[in-house]
Tab-separated table of C-alpha atoms in Angstrom:
chain	number	residue	atom	x	y	z
A	1	MET	CA	-5.054	-37.847	-14.326
A	2	PRO	CA	-5.175	-40.186	-11.324
A	3	THR	CA	-4.824	-43.950	-11.504
A	4	VAL	CA	-8.269	-44.275	-9.926
A	5	TRP	CA	-10.516	-41.330	-10.810
A	6	ASN	CA	-13.182	-40.199	-8.336
A	7	HIS	CA	-15.240	-38.692	-11.206
A	8	ARG	CA	-14.472	-35.184	-10.031
A	9	THR	CA	-12.287	-32.637	-11.854
A	10	VAL	CA	-10.573	-29.515	-10.509
A	11	PHE	CA	-9.206	-26.682	-12.628
A	12	MET	CA	-6.401	-25.141	-10.557
A	13	GLY	CA	-6.005	-21.382	-10.949
A	14	GLY	CA	-2.708	-19.534	-11.085
A	15	GLY	CA	-1.636	-16.236	-9.555
A	16	GLY	CA	0.430	-13.092	-9.901
A	17	PHE	CA	1.477	-12.534	-13.500
A	18	ASP	CA	1.347	-16.328	-14.083
A	19	GLY	CA	3.710	-17.699	-16.740
A	20	VAL	CA	3.970	-21.015	-14.875
A	21	ILE	CA	1.772	-24.087	-14.498
A	22	THR	CA	0.141	-24.423	-11.072
A	23	ALA	CA	1.590	-27.510	-9.380
A	24	SER	CA	-1.057	-28.218	-6.749
A	25	ALA	CA	-4.478	-27.162	-5.523
A	26	TYR	CA	-5.015	-24.820	-2.576
A	27	SER	CA	-7.364	-27.295	-0.935
A	28	PRO	CA	-5.478	-30.120	0.798
A	29	GLY	CA	-6.157	-33.681	-0.259
A	30	VAL	CA	-6.808	-33.061	-3.957
A	31	ALA	CA	-3.640	-34.792	-5.149
A	32	GLU	CA	-4.346	-37.839	-2.976
A	33	GLY	CA	-8.106	-37.898	-3.409
A	34	GLY	CA	-8.419	-39.177	-6.960
A	35	TYR	CA	-9.316	-35.871	-8.618
A	36	ALA	CA	-8.360	-35.106	-12.192
A	37	THR	CA	-6.675	-31.698	-12.323
A	38	ILE	CA	-6.128	-29.104	-15.042
A	39	ALA	CA	-3.960	-25.963	-15.060
A	40	THR	CA	-2.557	-23.393	-17.491
A	41	ASN	CA	0.301	-20.886	-17.562
A	42	HIS	CA	-2.244	-18.342	-18.813
A	43	GLY	CA	-0.737	-17.825	-22.211
A	44	HIS	CA	2.928	-17.122	-21.689
A	45	THR	CA	6.227	-18.218	-20.211
A	46	GLY	CA	9.056	-15.972	-19.224
A	47	PRO	CA	12.402	-15.643	-17.473
A	48	GLY	CA	10.714	-14.589	-14.245
A	49	PRO	CA	7.461	-13.426	-12.661
A	50	GLY	CA	7.445	-10.039	-14.369
A	51	GLY	CA	4.762	-8.340	-16.440
A	52	GLY	CA	6.696	-7.741	-19.668
A	53	PHE	CA	4.441	-10.172	-21.535
A	54	ALA	CA	1.668	-7.543	-21.412
A	55	LEU	CA	3.360	-5.693	-24.266
A	56	ASP	CA	2.085	-8.517	-26.507
A	57	ALA	CA	-1.667	-8.050	-27.078
A	58	ASP	CA	-2.348	-11.766	-27.609
A	59	MET	CA	-0.507	-12.764	-24.434
A	60	LEU	CA	-2.323	-10.059	-22.505
A	61	ASN	CA	-5.686	-11.333	-23.752
A	62	ASP	CA	-4.822	-14.881	-22.707
A	63	TYR	CA	-3.761	-13.685	-19.268
A	64	ALA	CA	-6.794	-11.455	-18.869
A	65	TYR	CA	-9.598	-13.834	-19.752
A	66	LEU	CA	-8.969	-16.312	-22.601
A	67	ALA	CA	-6.515	-18.921	-21.294
A	68	VAL	CA	-8.916	-21.073	-19.264
A	69	ALA	CA	-11.488	-21.131	-22.060
A	70	ARG	CA	-8.784	-22.176	-24.537
A	71	VAL	CA	-7.306	-24.901	-22.363
A	72	LEU	CA	-10.507	-26.513	-21.080
A	73	PRO	CA	-11.743	-28.152	-24.329
A	74	SER	CA	-8.343	-29.716	-25.044
A	75	ALA	CA	-8.015	-30.948	-21.482
A	76	LYS	CA	-11.462	-32.535	-21.615
A	77	ALA	CA	-10.603	-34.207	-24.937
A	78	ILE	CA	-7.528	-35.801	-23.355
A	79	MET	CA	-9.592	-36.920	-20.376
A	80	LYS	CA	-12.265	-38.450	-22.624
A	81	ALA	CA	-9.636	-40.428	-24.508
A	82	ARG	CA	-8.246	-41.789	-21.259
A	83	LEU	CA	-11.256	-41.980	-18.955
A	84	GLY	CA	-14.191	-42.345	-21.323
A	85	SER	CA	-16.400	-39.824	-23.095
A	86	ALA	CA	-19.604	-40.580	-21.202
A	87	GLU	CA	-17.848	-40.555	-17.840
A	88	VAL	CA	-16.173	-37.203	-18.449
A	89	ALA	CA	-19.317	-35.650	-19.929
A	90	SER	CA	-21.375	-36.561	-16.874
A	91	ALA	CA	-18.793	-35.616	-14.244
A	92	LYS	CA	-18.821	-32.306	-12.376
A	93	ILE	CA	-15.984	-29.836	-12.675
A	94	VAL	CA	-14.948	-27.158	-10.172
A	95	TYR	CA	-12.541	-24.245	-10.498
A	96	GLU	CA	-10.390	-23.258	-7.504
A	97	GLY	CA	-7.925	-20.390	-7.380
A	98	CYS	CA	-6.553	-17.699	-5.103
A	99	SER	CA	-5.455	-14.122	-5.764
A	100	GLY	CA	-4.987	-13.911	-9.538
A	101	GLY	CA	-6.521	-17.371	-9.620
A	102	GLY	CA	-9.492	-16.072	-7.667
A	103	ARG	CA	-9.943	-13.383	-10.319
A	104	GLN	CA	-9.714	-15.987	-13.035
A	105	GLY	CA	-12.441	-17.981	-11.304
A	106	LEU	CA	-14.779	-15.003	-11.250
A	107	ILE	CA	-13.983	-14.398	-14.932
A	108	GLN	CA	-15.406	-17.874	-15.589
A	109	ALA	CA	-18.574	-17.279	-13.564
A	110	GLN	CA	-19.162	-13.906	-15.226
A	111	ARG	CA	-18.072	-14.476	-18.846
A	112	TYR	CA	-18.234	-18.274	-19.278
A	113	PRO	CA	-21.151	-19.194	-17.000
A	114	ASP	CA	-21.575	-22.721	-18.426
A	115	ALA	CA	-17.922	-23.755	-18.085
A	116	PHE	CA	-17.897	-24.845	-14.428
A	117	ASP	CA	-20.366	-26.321	-11.975
A	118	GLY	CA	-18.658	-24.600	-9.072
A	119	VAL	CA	-16.137	-21.799	-8.605
A	120	ILE	CA	-14.008	-21.387	-5.481
A	121	SER	CA	-12.557	-17.882	-5.482
A	122	ARG	CA	-10.072	-17.256	-2.692
A	123	ALA	CA	-8.846	-13.701	-2.058
A	124	PRO	CA	-9.734	-12.658	-5.613
A	125	ALA	CA	-7.822	-9.938	-7.434
A	126	ASN	CA	-11.038	-9.210	-9.316
A	127	ALA	CA	-10.930	-5.389	-8.991
A	128	TYR	CA	-7.570	-5.729	-10.689
A	129	THR	CA	-6.927	-2.255	-12.060
A	130	PRO	CA	-7.609	-0.202	-8.891
A	131	GLN	CA	-5.805	-2.862	-6.839
A	132	PHE	CA	-2.627	-2.371	-8.834
A	133	LEU	CA	-3.056	1.389	-8.657
A	134	TYR	CA	-3.043	0.957	-4.871
A	135	TYR	CA	0.377	-0.662	-5.180
A	136	GLN	CA	1.627	2.355	-7.085
A	137	LYS	CA	0.127	4.655	-4.455
A	138	GLN	CA	1.978	2.680	-1.781
A	139	MET	CA	5.249	2.859	-3.710
A	140	LYS	CA	4.972	6.608	-4.225
A	141	GLN	CA	4.180	7.302	-0.588
A	142	LEU	CA	7.003	5.200	0.834
A	143	ALA	CA	9.457	6.806	-1.603
A	144	LYS	CA	8.856	10.262	-0.123
A	145	PRO	CA	11.690	11.680	2.023
A	146	GLY	CA	11.582	10.168	5.509
A	147	ALA	CA	8.364	8.254	4.776
A	148	ALA	CA	9.752	4.703	4.629
A	149	LEU	CA	8.658	2.298	7.362
A	150	SER	CA	11.291	-0.054	8.731
A	151	LYS	CA	10.390	-3.576	9.832
A	152	ALA	CA	10.704	-2.402	13.449
A	153	LYS	CA	8.283	0.485	12.835
A	154	VAL	CA	5.756	-1.848	11.193
A	155	GLN	CA	6.094	-4.194	14.163
A	156	THR	CA	5.335	-1.284	16.487
A	157	ILE	CA	2.130	-0.577	14.571
A	158	ALA	CA	1.156	-4.248	14.555
A	159	ASN	CA	1.752	-4.599	18.299
A	160	ALA	CA	-0.345	-1.536	19.116
A	161	VAL	CA	-3.204	-2.727	16.910
A	162	MET	CA	-3.145	-6.170	18.514
A	163	VAL	CA	-3.248	-4.768	22.047
A	164	GLN	CA	-6.301	-2.637	21.270
A	165	CYS	CA	-8.264	-4.933	18.960
A	166	ASP	CA	-7.477	-8.559	19.811
A	167	GLY	CA	-10.279	-8.993	22.319
A	168	LEU	CA	-13.054	-7.380	20.272
A	169	ASP	CA	-14.302	-10.796	19.149
A	170	GLY	CA	-14.591	-11.934	22.776
A	171	LEU	CA	-11.356	-13.927	22.804
A	172	LYS	CA	-7.772	-12.787	23.390
A	173	ASP	CA	-5.782	-15.187	21.217
A	174	ASN	CA	-3.497	-12.962	19.119
A	175	ILE	CA	-6.067	-13.126	16.310
A	176	ILE	CA	-8.163	-10.097	15.424
A	177	GLY	CA	-11.471	-11.729	14.573
A	178	ARG	CA	-13.525	-8.544	14.264
A	179	PRO	CA	-11.394	-5.935	12.494
A	180	ASP	CA	-14.609	-4.126	11.581
A	181	LEU	CA	-14.938	-3.157	15.264
A	182	CYS	CA	-11.358	-1.892	15.525
A	183	THR	CA	-11.037	1.901	15.667
A	184	PHE	CA	-7.293	2.183	16.201
A	185	ASP	CA	-5.809	5.636	15.525
A	186	VAL	CA	-2.229	5.487	14.234
A	187	ALA	CA	-1.765	9.093	15.387
A	188	ALA	CA	-1.408	7.658	18.889
A	189	LEU	CA	2.055	6.458	17.818
A	190	LYS	CA	3.322	9.941	16.915
A	191	CYS	CA	6.816	10.676	18.216
A	192	THR	CA	6.661	13.300	20.965
A	193	SER	CA	10.420	13.482	21.480
A	194	ALA	CA	13.368	11.872	19.741
A	195	GLU	CA	12.528	9.387	17.010
A	196	SER	CA	12.799	5.701	17.901
A	197	ASP	CA	11.457	2.359	16.706
A	198	SER	CA	8.543	2.745	19.127
A	199	CYS	CA	7.054	5.841	17.472
A	200	LEU	CA	6.333	7.386	14.065
A	201	THR	CA	7.353	10.714	12.593
A	202	ASP	CA	4.835	12.861	10.714
A	203	ALA	CA	6.009	11.449	7.370
A	204	GLN	CA	5.765	7.885	8.683
A	205	LEU	CA	2.296	8.525	10.089
A	206	GLU	CA	1.230	9.660	6.634
A	207	SER	CA	2.581	6.395	5.230
A	208	ALA	CA	0.714	4.284	7.777
A	209	LYS	CA	-2.533	6.110	7.084
A	210	THR	CA	-1.978	5.681	3.345
A	211	MET	CA	-1.682	1.918	3.792
A	212	TYR	CA	-5.073	1.663	5.504
A	213	GLU	CA	-7.175	4.202	3.633
A	214	PRO	CA	-9.194	3.567	0.447
A	215	THR	CA	-7.637	4.260	-2.937
A	216	SER	CA	-9.138	6.849	-5.259
A	217	VAL	CA	-7.491	7.681	-8.576
A	218	ALA	CA	-8.477	10.190	-11.250
A	219	GLY	CA	-11.150	11.905	-9.190
A	220	GLY	CA	-12.821	8.684	-8.067
A	221	ARG	CA	-12.754	6.989	-11.464
A	222	TYR	CA	-10.841	4.012	-10.000
A	223	THR	CA	-11.537	3.181	-6.377
A	224	TRP	CA	-10.572	0.347	-4.052
A	225	PRO	CA	-11.563	-0.238	-0.401
A	226	GLY	CA	-9.145	0.335	2.444
A	227	PHE	CA	-7.538	-2.388	4.572
A	228	PRO	CA	-8.685	-3.666	7.976
A	229	PHE	CA	-6.442	-3.462	11.009
A	230	GLY	CA	-4.349	-6.536	11.753
A	231	GLY	CA	-1.604	-8.524	10.086
A	232	GLU	CA	0.667	-5.536	9.497
A	233	THR	CA	3.836	-7.404	10.510
A	234	ALA	CA	6.215	-7.715	7.579
A	235	ASP	CA	6.391	-11.330	6.407
A	236	PRO	CA	9.826	-12.948	5.915
A	237	ALA	CA	9.516	-13.174	2.121
A	238	LEU	CA	8.143	-9.624	1.851
A	239	LEU	CA	5.309	-10.880	-0.366
A	240	GLN	CA	2.644	-8.728	1.225
A	241	ALA	CA	4.774	-6.465	3.408
A	242	TRP	CA	4.326	-2.706	3.219
A	243	GLY	CA	6.836	-1.710	0.550
A	244	GLY	CA	7.732	-5.372	0.023
A	245	LEU	CA	8.463	-7.346	-3.108
A	246	GLY	CA	4.817	-8.147	-3.838
A	247	PRO	CA	3.439	-4.601	-4.107
A	248	THR	CA	6.688	-3.262	-5.620
A	249	LEU	CA	7.067	-5.870	-8.359
A	250	LEU	CA	3.370	-6.130	-9.168
A	251	GLY	CA	2.681	-2.413	-9.001
A	252	GLY	CA	5.822	-1.390	-10.825
A	253	ASP	CA	5.387	-3.815	-13.706
A	254	PHE	CA	1.694	-3.025	-14.020
A	255	ILE	CA	2.442	0.664	-14.473
A	256	LYS	CA	5.309	0.023	-16.913
A	257	TYR	CA	3.939	-2.732	-19.104
A	258	PHE	CA	0.153	-2.634	-18.738
A	259	VAL	CA	-0.424	1.125	-18.471
A	260	ALA	CA	2.505	3.079	-19.947
A	261	GLN	CA	3.419	0.148	-22.236
A	262	SER	CA	7.108	0.936	-21.904
A	263	ALA	CA	9.892	-1.102	-20.332
A	264	ILE	CA	11.772	2.086	-19.413
A	265	ALA	CA	8.888	3.956	-17.769
A	266	ASP	CA	9.431	4.965	-14.139
A	267	PRO	CA	6.447	3.790	-12.047
A	268	LEU	CA	7.106	6.552	-9.525
A	269	LYS	CA	6.773	9.261	-12.170
A	270	ILE	CA	3.711	7.984	-14.027
A	271	ASP	CA	0.467	9.830	-13.253
A	272	PRO	CA	-2.360	7.316	-13.864
A	273	SER	CA	-4.897	10.121	-14.254
A	274	GLN	CA	-3.156	10.845	-17.575
A	275	TYR	CA	-3.876	7.299	-18.780
A	276	THR	CA	-7.615	6.979	-18.217
A	277	SER	CA	-8.320	5.652	-21.723
A	278	ARG	CA	-5.786	2.864	-21.264
A	279	LEU	CA	-6.974	2.131	-17.724
A	280	ASP	CA	-10.591	1.966	-18.882
A	281	TYR	CA	-9.513	-0.553	-21.510
A	282	LEU	CA	-7.710	-2.648	-18.884
A	283	VAL	CA	-10.748	-2.592	-16.581
A	284	GLY	CA	-12.895	-4.028	-19.369
A	285	LEU	CA	-10.251	-6.574	-20.301
A	286	ILE	CA	-8.973	-7.880	-16.953
A	287	ASP	CA	-11.274	-6.885	-14.101
A	288	ALA	CA	-13.928	-9.369	-12.969
A	289	ILE	CA	-16.320	-7.095	-11.095
A	290	ASN	CA	-19.693	-7.794	-12.727
A	291	PRO	CA	-22.049	-8.842	-9.880
A	292	ASP	CA	-24.725	-10.164	-12.235
A	293	LEU	CA	-24.257	-13.935	-12.024
A	294	SER	CA	-27.758	-14.799	-13.208
A	295	GLN	CA	-26.520	-16.941	-16.119
A	296	PHE	CA	-24.098	-18.805	-13.860
A	297	ARG	CA	-26.920	-19.412	-11.385
A	298	ALA	CA	-29.265	-20.543	-14.179
A	299	HIS	CA	-26.627	-23.108	-15.177
A	300	GLY	CA	-26.755	-24.396	-11.594
A	301	GLY	CA	-23.388	-22.940	-10.698
A	302	LYS	CA	-22.267	-22.434	-7.103
A	303	LEU	CA	-19.785	-19.799	-5.951
A	304	LEU	CA	-17.685	-19.881	-2.810
A	305	LEU	CA	-15.811	-16.709	-1.839
A	306	TRP	CA	-13.061	-16.851	0.808
A	307	HIS	CA	-10.615	-14.289	2.166
A	308	GLY	CA	-8.025	-14.085	4.949
A	309	LEU	CA	-8.541	-11.093	7.213
A	310	THR	CA	-4.819	-10.326	7.580
A	311	ASP	CA	-4.229	-10.267	3.833
A	312	TRP	CA	-2.084	-7.239	3.011
A	313	LEU	CA	-1.775	-7.912	-0.711
A	314	ILE	CA	-5.510	-7.826	-1.467
A	315	THR	CA	-7.856	-6.238	1.025
A	316	PRO	CA	-10.646	-8.543	2.239
A	317	TYR	CA	-12.971	-5.550	2.080
A	318	ASN	CA	-12.802	-5.883	-1.716
A	319	THR	CA	-14.291	-9.381	-1.536
A	320	THR	CA	-16.889	-8.199	0.968
A	321	ASP	CA	-17.842	-5.396	-1.409
A	322	TYR	CA	-18.219	-7.792	-4.326
A	323	TYR	CA	-20.258	-10.250	-2.244
A	324	ASN	CA	-22.669	-7.517	-1.184
A	325	LYS	CA	-23.084	-6.427	-4.812
A	326	VAL	CA	-23.835	-10.017	-5.842
A	327	ILE	CA	-26.527	-10.157	-3.155
A	328	ALA	CA	-28.088	-6.931	-4.438
A	329	SER	CA	-27.929	-8.083	-8.061
A	330	ALA	CA	-29.539	-11.420	-7.156
A	331	GLY	CA	-32.462	-9.633	-5.542
A	332	GLY	CA	-31.616	-10.213	-1.898
A	333	GLN	CA	-29.937	-12.508	0.596
A	334	ALA	CA	-32.372	-15.411	0.275
A	335	THR	CA	-31.802	-15.753	-3.463
A	336	ALA	CA	-28.054	-15.237	-3.180
A	337	ASP	CA	-27.817	-17.931	-0.504
A	338	GLN	CA	-28.942	-20.469	-3.078
A	339	PHE	CA	-25.734	-20.172	-5.084
A	340	VAL	CA	-23.073	-18.094	-3.283
A	341	GLU	CA	-21.428	-18.184	0.145
A	342	TYR	CA	-18.649	-16.065	1.604
A	343	TYR	CA	-16.229	-17.069	4.368
A	344	GLN	CA	-13.616	-14.961	6.108
A	345	ALA	CA	-10.557	-16.438	7.790
A	346	PRO	CA	-9.304	-14.368	10.752
A	347	GLY	CA	-5.529	-14.341	11.152
A	348	VAL	CA	-4.869	-15.691	7.649
A	349	ASP	CA	-2.532	-13.824	5.301
A	350	HIS	CA	-2.625	-13.693	1.510
A	351	CYS	CA	-4.026	-17.045	0.371
A	352	SER	CA	-2.416	-18.880	3.321
A	353	ASN	CA	-0.143	-18.640	6.331
A	354	GLY	CA	2.574	-20.514	4.488
A	355	LEU	CA	5.214	-17.951	5.451
A	356	GLY	CA	4.633	-18.608	9.126
A	357	VAL	CA	3.363	-15.119	9.990
A	358	GLY	CA	-0.406	-15.438	10.270
A	359	GLN	CA	-2.192	-16.962	13.258
A	360	GLY	CA	-5.488	-18.271	11.863
A	361	ALA	CA	-6.436	-21.610	10.304
A	362	ASP	CA	-5.850	-21.700	6.557
A	363	LYS	CA	-5.431	-25.372	5.587
A	364	VAL	CA	-9.079	-25.821	4.704
A	365	ASP	CA	-10.482	-28.158	2.070
A	366	LEU	CA	-13.019	-26.215	0.053
A	367	VAL	CA	-13.036	-28.561	-2.952
A	368	GLY	CA	-14.686	-31.552	-1.248
A	369	PRO	CA	-17.471	-29.495	0.329
A	370	MET	CA	-18.059	-27.680	-2.978
A	371	PHE	CA	-18.592	-30.983	-4.793
A	372	ASP	CA	-20.951	-32.100	-2.011
A	373	TRP	CA	-22.907	-28.892	-2.549
A	374	ILE	CA	-23.251	-29.248	-6.314
A	375	GLU	CA	-23.687	-33.037	-6.357
A	376	LYS	CA	-25.691	-33.694	-3.211
A	377	GLY	CA	-27.177	-30.325	-2.315
A	378	VAL	CA	-25.302	-30.260	1.020
A	379	LYS	CA	-24.491	-26.623	1.737
A	380	LEU	CA	-21.288	-25.690	3.473
A	381	ARG	CA	-22.996	-23.733	6.235
A	382	ALA	CA	-24.940	-26.881	7.119
A	383	ARG	CA	-21.659	-28.338	8.343
A	384	LYS	CA	-21.084	-27.614	12.029
A	385	SER	CA	-17.405	-26.874	11.420
A	386	TRP	CA	-18.192	-24.002	9.020
A	387	ARG	CA	-18.979	-20.439	9.978
A	388	PRO	CA	-20.219	-18.067	7.264
A	389	ILE	CA	-19.478	-14.359	7.331
A	390	ALA	CA	-21.272	-12.697	10.207
A	391	TRP	CA	-21.126	-9.039	9.182
């Protein structure tokens, strides 16, 4: 709670497998701007970022959908004791989160439509189950003999994509602004003589294609969109790199603890098509894919979706797909525009460019504009500095 409260409250979402309290908001200026902030570890603590907690049904429920709803009443009670009951009751409250936090935000809009006045969902992991099955698909492919992609090979792919697709948005600036127009064919990098860092073998070509293409598991039962071209370069921390720590840790622990429910299961040997009952259960428990936000809209809620276009942990096409389904469920673009907007950030990696790899602008305050929208009716796209999705 700030010394001087601006009568605005932000619930700060977590990410990954949680287990820690979020320290700061994604939007800059929240800590200095007089906002009251709330956060949760989502029901568990642990000796690391792993998914072992999922073996406990209560902890899994908290992580999946219950934690925010459990924390919010207690947090408001503390605020009322300190800041005044009438003041807290009349103040607006916004949720902001990215990745797992973006999923958690959509959980609120879909299952607890009266909890928040606004939800900011950045790069949401809302199609959670097929997303994590993509990570397993990636792990299995790269584990095949000769199929691994070195950092130099990934750089070769990234360079070739940039040369062909950078200027498609009308500006050559090392930012691919229109990946939807990019038709790069990785087969053009096939080695025609001795293997080198500047070409790909047949096994490596299969890996590259696997990274881009949509995921389909159990005969189409669990599907996830493919990835756009751009941003392939392996980041220094390997968070979103092909075969990096992000997909390996997240995908491996999901298969072991969420699906097989065994600490000794080998993620590379598990066939998810043999676990459809468990996966169906997880979809209903964790995924936040319901496009019907009519109750949230009736409450007066506003939703802001945002995604970096060089995000290689969660494909931006997933957010685009969800946005389009929300439009259809609302009855068309005009109705949807009253309560939801979607912005894409070219050149921005997963949640931000904090690792120094991405090229686009990511330090954007979405909290202030969201409060202006819900309090004053000033829409974000009315601001000259904002550009909504164009395709």
